[in-house]
Coordinates of C-alpha atoms and ligand atoms in Angstrom, one line a residue:
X1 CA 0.0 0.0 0.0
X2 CA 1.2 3.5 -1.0
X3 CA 1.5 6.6 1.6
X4 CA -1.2 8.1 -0.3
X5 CA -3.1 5.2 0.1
X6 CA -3.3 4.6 3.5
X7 CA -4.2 8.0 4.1
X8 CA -7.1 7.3 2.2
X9 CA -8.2 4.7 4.2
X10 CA -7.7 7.0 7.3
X11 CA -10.1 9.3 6.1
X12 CA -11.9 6.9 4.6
X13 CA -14.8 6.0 6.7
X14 CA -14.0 2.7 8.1
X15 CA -10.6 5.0 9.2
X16 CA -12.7 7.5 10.8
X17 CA -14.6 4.7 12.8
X18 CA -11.2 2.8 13.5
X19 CA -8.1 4.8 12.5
X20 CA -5.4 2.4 14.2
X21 CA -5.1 0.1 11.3
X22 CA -4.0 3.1 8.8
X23 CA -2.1 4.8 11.6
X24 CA 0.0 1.7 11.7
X25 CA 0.3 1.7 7.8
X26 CA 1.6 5.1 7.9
X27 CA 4.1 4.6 10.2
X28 CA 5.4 1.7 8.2
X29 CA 6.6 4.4 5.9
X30 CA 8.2 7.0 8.5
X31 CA 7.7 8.7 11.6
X32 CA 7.5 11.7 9.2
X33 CA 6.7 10.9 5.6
X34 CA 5.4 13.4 2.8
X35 CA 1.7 12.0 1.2
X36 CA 1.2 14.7 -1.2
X37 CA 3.1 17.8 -2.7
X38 CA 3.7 20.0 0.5
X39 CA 1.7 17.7 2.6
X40 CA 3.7 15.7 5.2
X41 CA 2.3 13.4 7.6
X42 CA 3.4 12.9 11.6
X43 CA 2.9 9.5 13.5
X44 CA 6.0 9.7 15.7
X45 CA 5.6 10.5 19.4
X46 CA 9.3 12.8 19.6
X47 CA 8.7 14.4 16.2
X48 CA 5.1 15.4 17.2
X49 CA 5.9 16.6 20.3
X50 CA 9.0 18.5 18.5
X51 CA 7.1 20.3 16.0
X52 CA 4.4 21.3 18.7
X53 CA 7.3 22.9 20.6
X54 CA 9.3 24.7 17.7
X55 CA 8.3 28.0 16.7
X56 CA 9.3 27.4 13.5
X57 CA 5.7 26.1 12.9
X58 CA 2.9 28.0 13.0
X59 CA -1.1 27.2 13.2
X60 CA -2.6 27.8 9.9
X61 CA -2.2 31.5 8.9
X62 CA -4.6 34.0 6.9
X63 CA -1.8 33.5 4.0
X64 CA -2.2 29.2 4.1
X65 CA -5.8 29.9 4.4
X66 CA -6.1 31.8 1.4
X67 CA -4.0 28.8 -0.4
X68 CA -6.1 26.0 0.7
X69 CA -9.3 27.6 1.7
X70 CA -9.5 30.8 -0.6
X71 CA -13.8 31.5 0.1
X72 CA -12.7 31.1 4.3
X73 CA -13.7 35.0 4.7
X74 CA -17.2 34.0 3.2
X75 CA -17.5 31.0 6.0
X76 CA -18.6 31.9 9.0
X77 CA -17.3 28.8 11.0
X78 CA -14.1 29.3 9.1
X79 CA -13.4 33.3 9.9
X80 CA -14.9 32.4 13.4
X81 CA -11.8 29.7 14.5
X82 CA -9.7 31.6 12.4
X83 CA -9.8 34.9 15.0
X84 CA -9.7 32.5 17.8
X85 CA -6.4 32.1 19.8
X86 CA -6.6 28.6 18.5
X87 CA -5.2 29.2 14.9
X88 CA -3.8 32.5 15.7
X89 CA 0.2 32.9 16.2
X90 CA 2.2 35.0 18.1
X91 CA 1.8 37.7 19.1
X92 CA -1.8 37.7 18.8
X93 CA -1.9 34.3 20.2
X94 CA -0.2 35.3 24.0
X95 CA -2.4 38.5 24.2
X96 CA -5.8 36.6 23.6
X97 CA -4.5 33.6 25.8
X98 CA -3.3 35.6 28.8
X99 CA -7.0 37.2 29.1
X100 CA -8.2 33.7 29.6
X101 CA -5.7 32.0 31.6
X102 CA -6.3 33.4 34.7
X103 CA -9.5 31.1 35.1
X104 CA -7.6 28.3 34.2
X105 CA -4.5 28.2 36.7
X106 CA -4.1 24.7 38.6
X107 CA -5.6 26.8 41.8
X108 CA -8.7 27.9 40.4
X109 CA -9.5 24.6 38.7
X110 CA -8.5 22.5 42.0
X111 CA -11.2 24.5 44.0
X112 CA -14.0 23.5 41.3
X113 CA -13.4 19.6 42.8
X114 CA -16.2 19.7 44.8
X115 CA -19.2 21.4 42.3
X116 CA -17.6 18.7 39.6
X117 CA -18.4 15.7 42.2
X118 CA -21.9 17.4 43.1
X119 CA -23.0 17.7 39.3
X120 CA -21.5 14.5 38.6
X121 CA -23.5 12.8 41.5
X122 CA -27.0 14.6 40.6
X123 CA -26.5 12.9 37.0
X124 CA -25.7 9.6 38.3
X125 CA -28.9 9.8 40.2
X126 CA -30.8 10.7 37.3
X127 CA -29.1 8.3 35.4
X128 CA -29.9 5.6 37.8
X129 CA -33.5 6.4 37.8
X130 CA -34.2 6.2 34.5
X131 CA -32.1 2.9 34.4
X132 CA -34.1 1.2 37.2
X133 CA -36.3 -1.1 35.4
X134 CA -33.3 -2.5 33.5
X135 CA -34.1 0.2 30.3
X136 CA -31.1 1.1 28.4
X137 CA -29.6 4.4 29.0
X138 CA -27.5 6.4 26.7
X139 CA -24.2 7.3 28.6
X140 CA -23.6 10.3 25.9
X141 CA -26.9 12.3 26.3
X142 CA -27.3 11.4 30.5
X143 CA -23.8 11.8 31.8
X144 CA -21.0 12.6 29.7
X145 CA -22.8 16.4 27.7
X146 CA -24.1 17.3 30.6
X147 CA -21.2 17.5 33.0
X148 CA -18.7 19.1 30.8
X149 CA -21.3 21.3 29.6
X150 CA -22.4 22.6 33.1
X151 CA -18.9 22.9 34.4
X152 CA -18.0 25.3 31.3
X153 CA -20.9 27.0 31.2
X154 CA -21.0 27.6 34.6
X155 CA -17.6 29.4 34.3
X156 CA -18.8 31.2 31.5
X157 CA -21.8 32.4 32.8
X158 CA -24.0 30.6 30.5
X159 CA -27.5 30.4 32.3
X160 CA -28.1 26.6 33.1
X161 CA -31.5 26.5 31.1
X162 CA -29.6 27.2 27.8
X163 CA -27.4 24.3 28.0
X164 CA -28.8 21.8 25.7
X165 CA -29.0 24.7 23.1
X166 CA -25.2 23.5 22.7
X167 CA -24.7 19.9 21.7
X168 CA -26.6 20.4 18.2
X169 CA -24.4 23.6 17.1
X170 CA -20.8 22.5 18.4
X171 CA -21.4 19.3 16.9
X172 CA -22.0 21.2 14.0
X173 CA -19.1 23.7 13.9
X174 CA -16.9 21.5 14.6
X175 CA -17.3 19.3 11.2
X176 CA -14.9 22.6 9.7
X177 CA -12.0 20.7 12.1
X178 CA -11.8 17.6 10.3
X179 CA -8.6 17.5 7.5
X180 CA -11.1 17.6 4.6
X181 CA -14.6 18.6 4.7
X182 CA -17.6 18.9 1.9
X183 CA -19.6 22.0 1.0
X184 CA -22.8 20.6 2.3
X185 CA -20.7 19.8 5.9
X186 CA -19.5 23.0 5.7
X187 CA -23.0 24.9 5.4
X188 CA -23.5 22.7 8.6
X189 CA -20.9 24.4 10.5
X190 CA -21.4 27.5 9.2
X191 CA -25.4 27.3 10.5
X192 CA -23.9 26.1 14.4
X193 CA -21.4 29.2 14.2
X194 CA -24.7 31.6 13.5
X195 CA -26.2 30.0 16.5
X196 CA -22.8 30.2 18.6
X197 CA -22.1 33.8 17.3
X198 CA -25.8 35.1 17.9
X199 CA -26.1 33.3 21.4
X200 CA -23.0 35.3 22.8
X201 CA -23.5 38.1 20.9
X202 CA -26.7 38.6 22.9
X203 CA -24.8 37.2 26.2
X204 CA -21.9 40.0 25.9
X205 CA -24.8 42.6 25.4
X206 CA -26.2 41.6 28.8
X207 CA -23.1 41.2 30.8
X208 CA -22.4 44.9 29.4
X209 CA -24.9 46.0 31.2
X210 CA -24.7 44.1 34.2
X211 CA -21.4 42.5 34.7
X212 CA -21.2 39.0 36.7
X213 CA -18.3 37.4 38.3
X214 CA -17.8 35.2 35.2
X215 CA -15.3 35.0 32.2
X216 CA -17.6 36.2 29.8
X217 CA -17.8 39.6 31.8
X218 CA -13.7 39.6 32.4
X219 CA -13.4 39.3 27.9
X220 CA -16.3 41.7 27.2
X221 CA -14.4 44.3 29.9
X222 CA -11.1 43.3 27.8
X223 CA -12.6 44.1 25.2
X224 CA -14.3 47.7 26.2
X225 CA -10.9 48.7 27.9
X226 CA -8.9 49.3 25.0
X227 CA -7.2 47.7 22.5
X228 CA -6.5 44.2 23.9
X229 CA -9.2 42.3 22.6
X230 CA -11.2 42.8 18.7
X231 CA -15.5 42.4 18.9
X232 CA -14.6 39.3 16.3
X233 CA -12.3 38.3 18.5
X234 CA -14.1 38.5 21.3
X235 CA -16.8 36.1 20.2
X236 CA -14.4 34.1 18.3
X237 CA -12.8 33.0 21.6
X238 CA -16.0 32.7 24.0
X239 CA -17.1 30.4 21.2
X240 CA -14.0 28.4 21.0
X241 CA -13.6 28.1 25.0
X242 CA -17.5 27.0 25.3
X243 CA -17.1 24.3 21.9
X244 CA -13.4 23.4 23.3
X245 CA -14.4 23.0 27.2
X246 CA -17.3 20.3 26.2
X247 CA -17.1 18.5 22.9
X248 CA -13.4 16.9 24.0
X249 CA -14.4 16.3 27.5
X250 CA -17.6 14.8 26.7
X251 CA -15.4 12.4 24.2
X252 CA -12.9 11.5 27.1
X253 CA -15.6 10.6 29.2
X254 CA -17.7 8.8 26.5
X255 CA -14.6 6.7 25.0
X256 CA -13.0 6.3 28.4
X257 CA -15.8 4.5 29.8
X258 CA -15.9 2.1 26.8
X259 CA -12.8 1.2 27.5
X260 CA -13.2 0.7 31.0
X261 CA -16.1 -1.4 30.6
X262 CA -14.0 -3.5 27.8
X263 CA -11.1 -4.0 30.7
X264 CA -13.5 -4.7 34.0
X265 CA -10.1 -6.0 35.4
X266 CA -8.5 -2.6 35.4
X267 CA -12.1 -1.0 36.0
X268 CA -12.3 -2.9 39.4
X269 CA -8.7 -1.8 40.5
X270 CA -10.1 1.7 39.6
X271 CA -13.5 1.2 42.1
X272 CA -11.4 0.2 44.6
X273 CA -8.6 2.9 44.7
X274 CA -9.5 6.0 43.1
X275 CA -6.5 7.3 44.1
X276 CA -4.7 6.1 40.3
X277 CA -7.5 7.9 38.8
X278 CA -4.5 10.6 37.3
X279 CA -2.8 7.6 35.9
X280 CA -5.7 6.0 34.5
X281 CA -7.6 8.8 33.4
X282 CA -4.5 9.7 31.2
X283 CA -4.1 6.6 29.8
X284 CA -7.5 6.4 28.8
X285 CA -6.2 9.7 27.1
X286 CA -3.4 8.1 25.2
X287 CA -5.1 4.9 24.2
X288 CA -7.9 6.4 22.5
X289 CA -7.5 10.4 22.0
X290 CA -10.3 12.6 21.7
X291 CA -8.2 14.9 19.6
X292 CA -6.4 12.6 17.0
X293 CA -5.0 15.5 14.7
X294 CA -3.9 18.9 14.6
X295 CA -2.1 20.7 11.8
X296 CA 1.0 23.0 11.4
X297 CA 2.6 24.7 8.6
X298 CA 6.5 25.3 8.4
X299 CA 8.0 29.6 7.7
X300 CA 11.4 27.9 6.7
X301 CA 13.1 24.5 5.3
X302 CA 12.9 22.4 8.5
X303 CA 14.6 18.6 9.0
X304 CA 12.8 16.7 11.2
X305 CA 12.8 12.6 11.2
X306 CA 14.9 12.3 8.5
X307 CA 12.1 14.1 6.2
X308 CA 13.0 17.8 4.8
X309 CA 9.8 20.0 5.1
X310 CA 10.1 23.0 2.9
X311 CA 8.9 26.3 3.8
X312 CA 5.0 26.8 3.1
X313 CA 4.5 22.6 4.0
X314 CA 1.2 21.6 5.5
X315 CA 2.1 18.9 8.3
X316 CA -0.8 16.6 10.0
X317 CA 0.5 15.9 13.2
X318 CA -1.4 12.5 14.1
X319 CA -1.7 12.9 17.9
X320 CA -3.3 9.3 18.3
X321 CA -1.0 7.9 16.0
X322 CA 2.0 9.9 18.2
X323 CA 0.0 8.2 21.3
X324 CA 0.6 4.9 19.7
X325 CA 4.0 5.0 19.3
X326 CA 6.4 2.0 20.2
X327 CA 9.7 4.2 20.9
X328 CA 7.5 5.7 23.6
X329 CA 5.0 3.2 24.6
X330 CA 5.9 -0.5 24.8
X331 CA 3.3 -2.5 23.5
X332 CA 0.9 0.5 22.6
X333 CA -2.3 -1.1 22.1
X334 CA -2.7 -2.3 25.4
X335 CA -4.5 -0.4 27.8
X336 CA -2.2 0.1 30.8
X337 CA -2.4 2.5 33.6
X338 CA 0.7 1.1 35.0
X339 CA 3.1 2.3 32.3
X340 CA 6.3 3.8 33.4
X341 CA 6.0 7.1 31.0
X342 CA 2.2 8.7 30.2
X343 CA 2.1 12.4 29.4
X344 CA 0.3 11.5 26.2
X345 CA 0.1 13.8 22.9
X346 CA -3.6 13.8 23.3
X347 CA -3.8 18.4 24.6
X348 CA -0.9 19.1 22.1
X349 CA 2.3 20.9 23.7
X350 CA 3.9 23.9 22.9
X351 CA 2.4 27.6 22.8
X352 CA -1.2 26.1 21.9
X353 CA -1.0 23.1 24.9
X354 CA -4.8 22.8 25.8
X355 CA -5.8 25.8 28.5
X356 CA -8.3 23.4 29.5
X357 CA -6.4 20.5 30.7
X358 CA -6.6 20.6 34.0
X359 CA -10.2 21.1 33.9
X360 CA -10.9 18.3 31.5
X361 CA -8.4 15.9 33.8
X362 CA -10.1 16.9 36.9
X363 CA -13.9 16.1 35.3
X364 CA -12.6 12.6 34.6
X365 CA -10.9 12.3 37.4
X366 CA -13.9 12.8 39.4
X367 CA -16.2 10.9 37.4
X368 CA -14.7 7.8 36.3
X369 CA -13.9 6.6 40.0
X370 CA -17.9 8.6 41.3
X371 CA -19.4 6.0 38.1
X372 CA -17.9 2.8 38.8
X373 CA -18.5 3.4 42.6
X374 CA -22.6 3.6 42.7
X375 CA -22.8 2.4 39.3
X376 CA -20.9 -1.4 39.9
X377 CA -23.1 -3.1 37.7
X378 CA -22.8 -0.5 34.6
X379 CA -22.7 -2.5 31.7
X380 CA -23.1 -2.2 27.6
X381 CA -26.1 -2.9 25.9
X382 CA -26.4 -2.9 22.2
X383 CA -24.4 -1.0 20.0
X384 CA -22.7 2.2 20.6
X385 CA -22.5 4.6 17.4
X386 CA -19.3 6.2 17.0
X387 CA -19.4 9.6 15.3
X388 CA -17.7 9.6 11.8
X389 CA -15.0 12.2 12.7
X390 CA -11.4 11.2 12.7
X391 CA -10.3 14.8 14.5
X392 CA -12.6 15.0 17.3
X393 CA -13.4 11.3 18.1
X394 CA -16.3 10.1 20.6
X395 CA -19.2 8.5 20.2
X396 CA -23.2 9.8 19.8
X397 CA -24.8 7.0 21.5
X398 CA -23.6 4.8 23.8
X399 CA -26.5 2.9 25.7
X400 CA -25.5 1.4 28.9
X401 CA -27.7 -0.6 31.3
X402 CA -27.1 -0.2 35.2
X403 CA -28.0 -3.3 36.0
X404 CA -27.8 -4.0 39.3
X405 CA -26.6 -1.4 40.9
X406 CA -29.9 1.4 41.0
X407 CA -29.5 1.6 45.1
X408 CA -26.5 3.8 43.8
X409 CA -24.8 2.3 46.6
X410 CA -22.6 4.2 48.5
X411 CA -24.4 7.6 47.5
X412 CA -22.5 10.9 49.5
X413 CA -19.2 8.6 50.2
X414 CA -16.4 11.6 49.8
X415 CA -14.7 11.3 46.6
X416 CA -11.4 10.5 45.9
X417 CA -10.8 8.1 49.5
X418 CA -11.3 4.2 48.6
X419 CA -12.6 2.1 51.0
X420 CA -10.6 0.2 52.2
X421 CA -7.4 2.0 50.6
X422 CA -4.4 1.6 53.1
Ligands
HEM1 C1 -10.2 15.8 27.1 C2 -10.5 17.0 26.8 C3 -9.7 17.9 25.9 C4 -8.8 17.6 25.0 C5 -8.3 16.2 24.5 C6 -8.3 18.8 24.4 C7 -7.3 18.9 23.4 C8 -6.8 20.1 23.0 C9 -5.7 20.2 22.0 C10 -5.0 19.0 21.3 C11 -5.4 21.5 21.8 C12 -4.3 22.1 21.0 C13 -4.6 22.1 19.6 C14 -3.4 22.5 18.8 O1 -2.3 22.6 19.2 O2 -3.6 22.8 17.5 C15 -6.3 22.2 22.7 C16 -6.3 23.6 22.7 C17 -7.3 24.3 23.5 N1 -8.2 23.8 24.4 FE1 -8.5 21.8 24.8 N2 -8.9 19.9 25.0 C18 -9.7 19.4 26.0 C19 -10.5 20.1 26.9 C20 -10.6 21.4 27.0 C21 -11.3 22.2 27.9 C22 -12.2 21.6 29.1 C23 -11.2 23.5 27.6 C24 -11.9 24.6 28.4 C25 -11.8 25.7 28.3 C26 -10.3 23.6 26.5 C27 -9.9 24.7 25.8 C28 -8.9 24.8 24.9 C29 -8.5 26.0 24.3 C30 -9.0 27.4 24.6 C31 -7.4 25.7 23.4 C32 -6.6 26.7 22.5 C33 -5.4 27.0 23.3 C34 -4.4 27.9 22.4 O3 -4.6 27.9 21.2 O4 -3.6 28.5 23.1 N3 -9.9 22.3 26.1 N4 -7.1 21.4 23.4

């Protein structure tokens, strides 16, 4: 099979289902190999992780865009990420991140422990009621939107009864994050940015005139001090850090309990000491990536991996292929919380690392240890439909059954002690 096709077949979509088998294919060839003129393709762990880290690369600029994307002025989804601090390079990039930040330092997130393990216990309550009489239950729509929705909205200032506004229109943006992407998909994401857009237009108009102790209020009064933050880039970035702070978590959570209830073994350890739940939780990260891409593009000639990228190259950096790699990971497809190096590929690194990590970490954290608690008897039922995205990957359904474990057992034990843990 040739490089080119094998990255057919990733984004083929039996590759977006499962894109392990390609992954594999393509590192056959290279931890760095070119597919197509100026396109180069990343599956190595190191060179990943270099390219994230050298400022030689830069997210896609207004230039690149033109190139591969000339109508991206007319998109709405596409001028929208593009004015976020997400594709935006220095020194744009550190001014729109700094005015953010602040909400995100490993303080601040530690205290929201406890209002993550309260939300997450109301929803297993609801979850368990409406799994009493042995009905299926779909994980997705009970338990894994809900809690990263709340916990971002919540620091946003987004009122609680607009929440489930938000599943339908990131789902939609989003499509415009997948490597390639077809004019109908693309109408789709420009609708859910119109929605986005519109909702927090209308939220920054209120906040204007009455300010809350929120991070919508501390952007809009960035914004109306001066010059530090753009209206377009205002919204651009309260919709990235809404879409950002729920699709990926809610795809940790979602493909992190699959995998816990394919390995009961390793779930059981997990019930029983919550304490590994930082080792698990991030090997649930690198084992099956919520993110599985992210792209660069190179200002100069750069070696790397025994490939020469010329200047103007577009690189896809395959973060689950990266978290797959056998220099780094010894027998990578084996789900193992015990391995003696983690710090998977799966929030970048670099200038761009995820500001949301922490947060993400701590929801799953929290909830994986809070679910297999009361929930022991959590089980899959049916089949599970996997969204057909290869860059944001998670599931839209995942029906579970609680089986025998409605009483919710130990309901209000604190989180984070095991019974029983010496
Ligand atoms: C498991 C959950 C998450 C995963 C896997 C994830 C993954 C990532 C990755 C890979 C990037 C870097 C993209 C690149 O370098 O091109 C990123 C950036 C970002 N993430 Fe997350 N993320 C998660 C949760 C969150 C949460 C909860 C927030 C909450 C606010 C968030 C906000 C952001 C923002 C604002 C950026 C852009 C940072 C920048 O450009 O400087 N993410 N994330």
């Amino acid at each position: 099979m040739e490089i080119a096709e094998a990255l057919a077949l990733l984004m083929s979509p039996a590759g977006r289902v499962d894109p392990y088998p390609a992954y594999e294919r393509l590192r056959g060839y290279g931890a760095v190999v070119q597919a197509g003129p100026d396109t180069y393709v990343v599956t190595g762990y190191a060179e990943a992780d270099e390219i994230l880290r050298d400022p030689r690369f830069r997210v896609l600029d207004d230039e690149l865009r033109d190139r591969l994307l000339p109508q991206w002025r007319d998109s709405p989804a596409q001028s929208s990420i593009a004015r976020s601090m997400l594709e935006t390079n220095p020194p744009d990039h550190g001014r729109m991140r700094r005015l953010a930040a602040g909400v995100f330092t490993p303080r601040r997130i530690a205290a929201l422990r406890d209002v993550v393990a309260s939300q997450a216990d109301e929803l297993v309550d609801t979850m368990a009621a409406a799994g009493r009489d042995g009905a299926p239950v779909d994980f997705l729509a009970e338990f894994a939107y809900p809690l990263p929705v709340g916990v971002i909205c919540a620091l946003l200032g987004v009122p609680a009864a607009d929440r489930p506004l938000f599943r339908r229109w990131a789902a939609d943006l989003t499509g415009i994050l997948e490597p390639e992407i077809t004019p109908a998909e693309l109408a789709v994401a420009d609708a859910g940015a119109v929605e986005l857009r519109g909702y927090f237009a209308e939220l920054v108009a209120a906040r204007r005139r009455q300010p809350a102790d929120d991070l919508t209020t501390a952007l809009v009064q960035a914004h109306d001090a001066g010059d530090r933050l753009s209206g377009e880039e205002l919204l651009a970035n309260l919709v990235i850090l809404l879409v950002a702070g729920f699709e990926t978590t809610t795809n940790l959570l979602g493909n992190g309990l699959a995998v816990l209830l394919a390995h009961p073994g390793a779930a059981d350890v997990l019930r029983r000491h919550p304490e590994h739940a930082p080792a698990y939780v991030d090997e649930l990260l690198r084992f099956d990536s919520p993110v599985q891409l992210t792209t660069r593009t190179s200002g100069e000639v750069v070696r790397i991996g025994g490939a020469e990228l010329p200047a103007g190259s577009w690189v896809l950096l395959l973060l689950g292929a990266a978290n797959r790699d056998p220099r780094r990971y010894p027998d990578p497809d084996r789900f193992d919380p015990w391995r003696a190096q983690l710090n998977p590929l799966s929030f970048g690194a670099g200038p761009h690392y995820c500001l949301g990590a922490g947060l993400a970490r701590l929801e799953a954290q929290v909830a994986f240890p809070l679910l297999l608690r009361r929930l022991p008897g959590l089980a899959p039922v049916g089949t599970p439909r996997r969204r057909t995205r290869l860059t944001l990957r998670g599931y839209d359904i995942m029906p579970v059954t609680i089986g025998d474990s409605a009483s919710a057992a130990d309901h209000g034990a604190p989180v984070g002690t095991a019974p029983g843990t010496p």
